Short mmCIF file of C-alpha atoms and ligand atoms in Angstrom, two decimals:
data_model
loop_
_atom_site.label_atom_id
_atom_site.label_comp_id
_atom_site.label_asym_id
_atom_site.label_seq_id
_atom_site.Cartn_x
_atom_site.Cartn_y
_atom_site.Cartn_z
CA UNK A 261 0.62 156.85 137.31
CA UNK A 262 -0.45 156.21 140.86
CA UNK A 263 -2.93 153.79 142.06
CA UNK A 264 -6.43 154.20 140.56
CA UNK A 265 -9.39 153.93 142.56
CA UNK A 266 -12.33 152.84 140.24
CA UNK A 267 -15.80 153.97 139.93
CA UNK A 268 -18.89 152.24 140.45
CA UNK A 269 -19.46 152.71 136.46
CA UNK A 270 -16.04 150.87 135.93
CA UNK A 271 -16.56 148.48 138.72
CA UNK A 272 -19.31 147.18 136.30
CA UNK A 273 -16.83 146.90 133.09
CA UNK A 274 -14.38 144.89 135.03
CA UNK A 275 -16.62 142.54 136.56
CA UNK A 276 -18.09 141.90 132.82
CA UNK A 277 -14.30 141.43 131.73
CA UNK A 278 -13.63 139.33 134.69
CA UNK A 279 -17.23 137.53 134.16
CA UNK A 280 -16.08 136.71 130.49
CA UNK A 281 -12.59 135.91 131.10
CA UNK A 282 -13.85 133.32 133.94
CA UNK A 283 -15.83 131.64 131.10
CA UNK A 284 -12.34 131.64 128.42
CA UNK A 285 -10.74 130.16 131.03
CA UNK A 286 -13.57 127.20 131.80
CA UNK A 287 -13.73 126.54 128.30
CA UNK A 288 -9.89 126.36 126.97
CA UNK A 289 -9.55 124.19 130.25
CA UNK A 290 -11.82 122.10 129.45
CA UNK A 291 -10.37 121.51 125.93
CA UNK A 292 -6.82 121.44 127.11
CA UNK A 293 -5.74 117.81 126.11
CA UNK A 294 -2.36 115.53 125.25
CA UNK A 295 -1.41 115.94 121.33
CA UNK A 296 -2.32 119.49 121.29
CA UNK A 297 0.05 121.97 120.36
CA UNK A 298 -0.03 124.91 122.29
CA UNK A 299 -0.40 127.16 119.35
CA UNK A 300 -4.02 125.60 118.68
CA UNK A 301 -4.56 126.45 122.30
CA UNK A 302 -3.85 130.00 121.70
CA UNK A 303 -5.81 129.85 118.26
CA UNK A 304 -8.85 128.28 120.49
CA UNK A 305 -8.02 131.04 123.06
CA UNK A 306 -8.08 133.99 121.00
CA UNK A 307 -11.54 132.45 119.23
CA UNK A 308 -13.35 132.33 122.28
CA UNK A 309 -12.39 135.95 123.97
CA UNK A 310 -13.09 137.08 120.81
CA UNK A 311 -16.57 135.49 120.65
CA UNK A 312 -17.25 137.20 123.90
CA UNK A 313 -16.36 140.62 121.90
CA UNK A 314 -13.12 140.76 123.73
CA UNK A 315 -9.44 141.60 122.50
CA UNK A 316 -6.90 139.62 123.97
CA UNK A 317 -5.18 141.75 126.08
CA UNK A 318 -1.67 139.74 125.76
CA UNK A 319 -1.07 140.09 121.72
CA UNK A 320 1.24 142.37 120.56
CA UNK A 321 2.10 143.90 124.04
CA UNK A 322 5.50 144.87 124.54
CA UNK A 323 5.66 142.76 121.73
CA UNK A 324 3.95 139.44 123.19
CA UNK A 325 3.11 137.48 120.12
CA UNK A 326 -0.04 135.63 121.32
CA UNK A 327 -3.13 135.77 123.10
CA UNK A 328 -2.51 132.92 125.63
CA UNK A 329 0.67 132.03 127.65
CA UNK A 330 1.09 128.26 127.45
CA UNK A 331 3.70 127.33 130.12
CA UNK A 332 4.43 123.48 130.51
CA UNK A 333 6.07 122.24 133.84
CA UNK A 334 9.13 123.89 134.68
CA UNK A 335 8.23 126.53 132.69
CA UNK A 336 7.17 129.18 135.17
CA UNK A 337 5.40 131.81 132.75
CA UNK A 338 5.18 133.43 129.68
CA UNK A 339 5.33 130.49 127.63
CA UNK A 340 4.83 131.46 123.84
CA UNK A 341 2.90 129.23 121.62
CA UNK A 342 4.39 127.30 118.86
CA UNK A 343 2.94 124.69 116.36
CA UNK A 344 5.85 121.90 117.51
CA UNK A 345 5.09 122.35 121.22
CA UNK A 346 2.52 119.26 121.83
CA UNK A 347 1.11 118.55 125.31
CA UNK A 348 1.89 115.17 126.64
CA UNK A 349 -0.32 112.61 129.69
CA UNK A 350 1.30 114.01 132.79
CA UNK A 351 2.12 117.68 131.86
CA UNK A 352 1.28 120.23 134.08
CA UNK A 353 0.20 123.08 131.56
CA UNK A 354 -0.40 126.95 133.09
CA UNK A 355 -2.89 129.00 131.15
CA UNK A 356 -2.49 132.88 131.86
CA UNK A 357 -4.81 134.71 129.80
CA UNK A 358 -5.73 138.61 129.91
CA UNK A 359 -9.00 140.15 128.03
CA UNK A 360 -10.18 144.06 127.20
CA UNK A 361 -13.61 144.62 127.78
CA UNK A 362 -14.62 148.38 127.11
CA UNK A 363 -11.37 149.46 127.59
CA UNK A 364 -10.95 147.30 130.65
CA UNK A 365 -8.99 144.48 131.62
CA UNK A 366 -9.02 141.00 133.53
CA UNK A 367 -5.98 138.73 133.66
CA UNK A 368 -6.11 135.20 134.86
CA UNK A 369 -4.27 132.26 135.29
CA UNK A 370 -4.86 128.68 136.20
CA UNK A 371 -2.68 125.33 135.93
CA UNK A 372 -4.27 122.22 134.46
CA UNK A 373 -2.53 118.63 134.83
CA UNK A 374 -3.04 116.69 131.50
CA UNK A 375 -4.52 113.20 132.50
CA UNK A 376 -2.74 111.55 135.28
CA UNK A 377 -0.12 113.78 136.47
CA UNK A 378 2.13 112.81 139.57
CA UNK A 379 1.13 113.62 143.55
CA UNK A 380 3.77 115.94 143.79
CA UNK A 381 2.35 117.67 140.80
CA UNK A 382 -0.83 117.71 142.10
CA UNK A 383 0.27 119.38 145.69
CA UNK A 384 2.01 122.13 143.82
CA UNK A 385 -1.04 123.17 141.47
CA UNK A 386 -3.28 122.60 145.19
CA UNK A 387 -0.60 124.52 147.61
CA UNK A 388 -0.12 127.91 144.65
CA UNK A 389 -4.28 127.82 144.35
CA UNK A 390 -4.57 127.70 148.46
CA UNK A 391 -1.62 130.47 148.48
CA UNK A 392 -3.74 132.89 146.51
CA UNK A 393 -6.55 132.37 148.91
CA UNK A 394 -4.91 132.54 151.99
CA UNK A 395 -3.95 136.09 150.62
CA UNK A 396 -7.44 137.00 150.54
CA UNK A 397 -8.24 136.85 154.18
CA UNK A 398 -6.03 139.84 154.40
CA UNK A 399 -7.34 142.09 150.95
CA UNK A 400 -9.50 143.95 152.52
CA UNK A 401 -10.46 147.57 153.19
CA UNK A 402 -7.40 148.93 156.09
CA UNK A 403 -5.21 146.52 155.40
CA UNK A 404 -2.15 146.65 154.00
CA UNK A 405 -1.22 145.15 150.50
CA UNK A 406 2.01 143.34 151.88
CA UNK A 407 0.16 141.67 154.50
CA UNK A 408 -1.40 139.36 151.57
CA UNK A 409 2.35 139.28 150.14
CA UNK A 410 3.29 137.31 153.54
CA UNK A 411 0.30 135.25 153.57
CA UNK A 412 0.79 134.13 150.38
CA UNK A 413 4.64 133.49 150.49
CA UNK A 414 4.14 132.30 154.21
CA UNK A 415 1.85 129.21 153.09
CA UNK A 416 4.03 128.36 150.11
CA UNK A 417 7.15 128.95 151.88
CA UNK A 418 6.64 126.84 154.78
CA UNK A 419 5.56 123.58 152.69
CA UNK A 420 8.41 123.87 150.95
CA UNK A 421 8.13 125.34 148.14
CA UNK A 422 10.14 127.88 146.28
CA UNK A 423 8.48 131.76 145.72
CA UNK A 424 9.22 133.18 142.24
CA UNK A 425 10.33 136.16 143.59
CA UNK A 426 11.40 137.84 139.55
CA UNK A 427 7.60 138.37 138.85
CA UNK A 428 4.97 139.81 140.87
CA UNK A 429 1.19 140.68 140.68
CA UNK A 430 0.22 144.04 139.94
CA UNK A 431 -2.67 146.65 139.74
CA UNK A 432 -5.11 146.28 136.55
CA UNK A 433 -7.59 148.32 135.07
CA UNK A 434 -7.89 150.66 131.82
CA UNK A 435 -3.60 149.47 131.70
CA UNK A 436 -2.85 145.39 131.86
CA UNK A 437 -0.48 146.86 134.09
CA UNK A 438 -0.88 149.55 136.83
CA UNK A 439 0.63 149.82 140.14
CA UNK A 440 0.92 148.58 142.68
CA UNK A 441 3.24 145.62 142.21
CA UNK A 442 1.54 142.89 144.42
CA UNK A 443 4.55 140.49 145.37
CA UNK A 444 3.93 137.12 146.49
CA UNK A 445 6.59 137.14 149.31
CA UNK A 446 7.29 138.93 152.65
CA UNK A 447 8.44 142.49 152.52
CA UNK A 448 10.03 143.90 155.29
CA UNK A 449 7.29 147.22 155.22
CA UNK A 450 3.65 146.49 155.14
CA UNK A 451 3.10 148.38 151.57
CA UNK A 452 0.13 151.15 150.96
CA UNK A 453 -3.63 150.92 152.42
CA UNK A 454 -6.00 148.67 150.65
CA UNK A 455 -9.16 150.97 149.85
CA UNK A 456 -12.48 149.85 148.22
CA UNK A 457 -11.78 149.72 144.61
CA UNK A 458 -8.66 149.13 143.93
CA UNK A 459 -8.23 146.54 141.52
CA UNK A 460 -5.24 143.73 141.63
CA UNK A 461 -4.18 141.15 139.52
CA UNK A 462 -2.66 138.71 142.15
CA UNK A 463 -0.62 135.72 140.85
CA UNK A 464 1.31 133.11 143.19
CA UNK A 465 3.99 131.87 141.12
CA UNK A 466 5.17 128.92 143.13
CA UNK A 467 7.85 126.07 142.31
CA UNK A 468 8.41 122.79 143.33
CA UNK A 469 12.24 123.58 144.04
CA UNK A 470 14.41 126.15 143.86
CA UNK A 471 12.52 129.65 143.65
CA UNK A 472 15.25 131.27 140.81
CA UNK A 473 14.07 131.49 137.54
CA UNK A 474 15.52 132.01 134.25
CA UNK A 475 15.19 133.46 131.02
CA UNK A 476 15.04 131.73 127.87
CA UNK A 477 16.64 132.78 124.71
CA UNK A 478 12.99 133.89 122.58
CA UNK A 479 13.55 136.44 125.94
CA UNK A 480 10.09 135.53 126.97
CA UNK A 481 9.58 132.24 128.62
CA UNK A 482 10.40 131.98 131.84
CA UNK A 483 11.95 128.72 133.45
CA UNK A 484 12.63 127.36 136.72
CA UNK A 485 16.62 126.97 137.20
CA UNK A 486 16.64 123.88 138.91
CA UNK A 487 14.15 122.78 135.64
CA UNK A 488 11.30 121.68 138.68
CA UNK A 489 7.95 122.24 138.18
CA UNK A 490 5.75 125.76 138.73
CA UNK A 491 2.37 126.67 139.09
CA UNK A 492 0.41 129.99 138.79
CA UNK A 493 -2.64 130.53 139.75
CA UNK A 494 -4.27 134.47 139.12
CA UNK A 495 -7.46 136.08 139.55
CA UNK A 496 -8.47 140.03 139.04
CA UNK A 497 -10.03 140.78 142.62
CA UNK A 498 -11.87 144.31 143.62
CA UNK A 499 -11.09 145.61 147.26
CA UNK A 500 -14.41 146.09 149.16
CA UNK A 501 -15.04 146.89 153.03
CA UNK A 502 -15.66 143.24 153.34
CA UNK A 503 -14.32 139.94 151.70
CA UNK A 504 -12.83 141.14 148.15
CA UNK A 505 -14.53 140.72 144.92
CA UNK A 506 -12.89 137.87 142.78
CA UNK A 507 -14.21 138.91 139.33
CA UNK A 508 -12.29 135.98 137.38
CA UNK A 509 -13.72 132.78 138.85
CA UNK A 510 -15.35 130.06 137.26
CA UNK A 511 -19.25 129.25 138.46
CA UNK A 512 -17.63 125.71 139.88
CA UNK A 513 -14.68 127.98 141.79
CA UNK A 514 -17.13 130.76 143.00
CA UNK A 515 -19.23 127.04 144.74
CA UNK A 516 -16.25 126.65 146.65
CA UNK A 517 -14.93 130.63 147.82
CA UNK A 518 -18.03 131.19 149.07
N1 LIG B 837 -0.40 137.66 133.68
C1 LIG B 837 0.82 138.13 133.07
C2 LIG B 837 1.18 139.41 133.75
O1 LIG B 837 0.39 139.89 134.47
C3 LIG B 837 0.68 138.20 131.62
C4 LIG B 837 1.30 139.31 130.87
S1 LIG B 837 2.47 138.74 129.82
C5 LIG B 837 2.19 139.29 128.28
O2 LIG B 837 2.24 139.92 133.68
F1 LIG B 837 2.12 138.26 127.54
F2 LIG B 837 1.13 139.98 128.18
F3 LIG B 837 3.16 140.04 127.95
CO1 LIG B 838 -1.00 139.35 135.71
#
């Protein structure tokens, strides 16, 4: 399959699945709290898309056995809930979450720090949610999709940090997954043509040290190989002819973008 183009008509379905997921994420965030396991946060998760008369878009695929990826400090991503995994004061804890709204998806990620976390900690989540951002100023109509892979790597890069360059973003739509990939780091061509309606899921992955990562044995959750921290931070966004749609932010997030 090649990259989709949507409709007006299912322009409206993803912003509703990007509306909804905005409001999972606002909500499970706001929960999020030391001496929870991260199994209750999936069960919480999973209650609330469904509420919302969502599926979770995460359970079961490729054989994914939750609705919420709970990934604590140097775990990168796909984290997998368990009942003996308990949040501690100081965690850094990365919520990627995916919903199906008539037959479309969002997919959306955000890292929380559990009470008082460290400075460092704190500059990572900040630096991987101004990375995603300073790849918007290129997603637009005529542009080219690598151009908000360098932006994005190019802030991170250049304060230090370390690119996950194993996972990328990717396009989204009736699939979880659709091309194109949307890497986070400088390619050496400039990638396709960004044309209104195209629909990306972009997602900085960004560590504190090294940027290798590492599977664990469960052959899901992803770790950082020097064991620093990471941060991800993903929205669903719409290419337009002028600033790009974000459809997955929260009413508080959508203050500040605009
Ligand atoms: N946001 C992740 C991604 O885009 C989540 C998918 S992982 C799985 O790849 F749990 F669904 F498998
Ligand atoms: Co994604």
């Amino acid at each position: 399959m090649s990259v989709t183009i949507k409709t007006a008509e299912e322009l409206e379905y993803m912003r509703e699945a990007g509306r909804i997921l905005a409001i999972v994420h606002q909500t499970l965030g706001d929960a999020l709290e030391e001496g929870m396991s991260t199994l209750e946060v999936d069960a919480l998760g999973e209650e609330i898309i469904r509420s919302y008369g969502c599926e979770p878009s995460f359970l079961n695929y490729m054989g994914y056995p939750a609705s919420v990826c709970v990934s604590i400090n140097d775990e990168v991503v796909h984290g997998i809930p368990r009942a003996d995994r308990i949040i501690e004061e100081g965690d850094i804890v990365s919520l990627d979450i995916g919903v199906i709204y008539k037959g479309y998806h969002s997919d959306a990620a955000r890292t929380h720090g559990i009470g008082h976390i460290t400075p460092e900690a704190q500059q990572l989540i900040d630096v991987t949610r101004e990375s995603f951002f300073r790849g918007m100023d290129y997603a637009v109509a005529g542009g080219h999709l690598h151009d908000i892979s360098r932006a994005i790597g190019d802030y991170a890069t250049e304060r230090g940090y370390g690119v996950v360059r194993d996972l990328v973003g990717h396009g989204i739509g009736t699939q979880l997954h659709e091309e194109p990939e949307v890497p986070n780091f400088r390619k050496f061509r400039r990638g396709i043509k960004l044309q209104p309606g195209m629909t990306l899921a972009v997602e900085p992955m960004i560590n504190a040290g090294s940027p290798n990562v590492v599977w664990m044995e469960d052959e899901w959750t992803v770790v950082t190989e020097d064991e620093s921290l990471s941060a991800h931070y993903e929205n669903t966004i719409v290419i337009t002819d002028g600033k790009p749609e974000i459809l997955t932010l929260t009413e508080s997030e959508k203050r500040l973008w605009k």
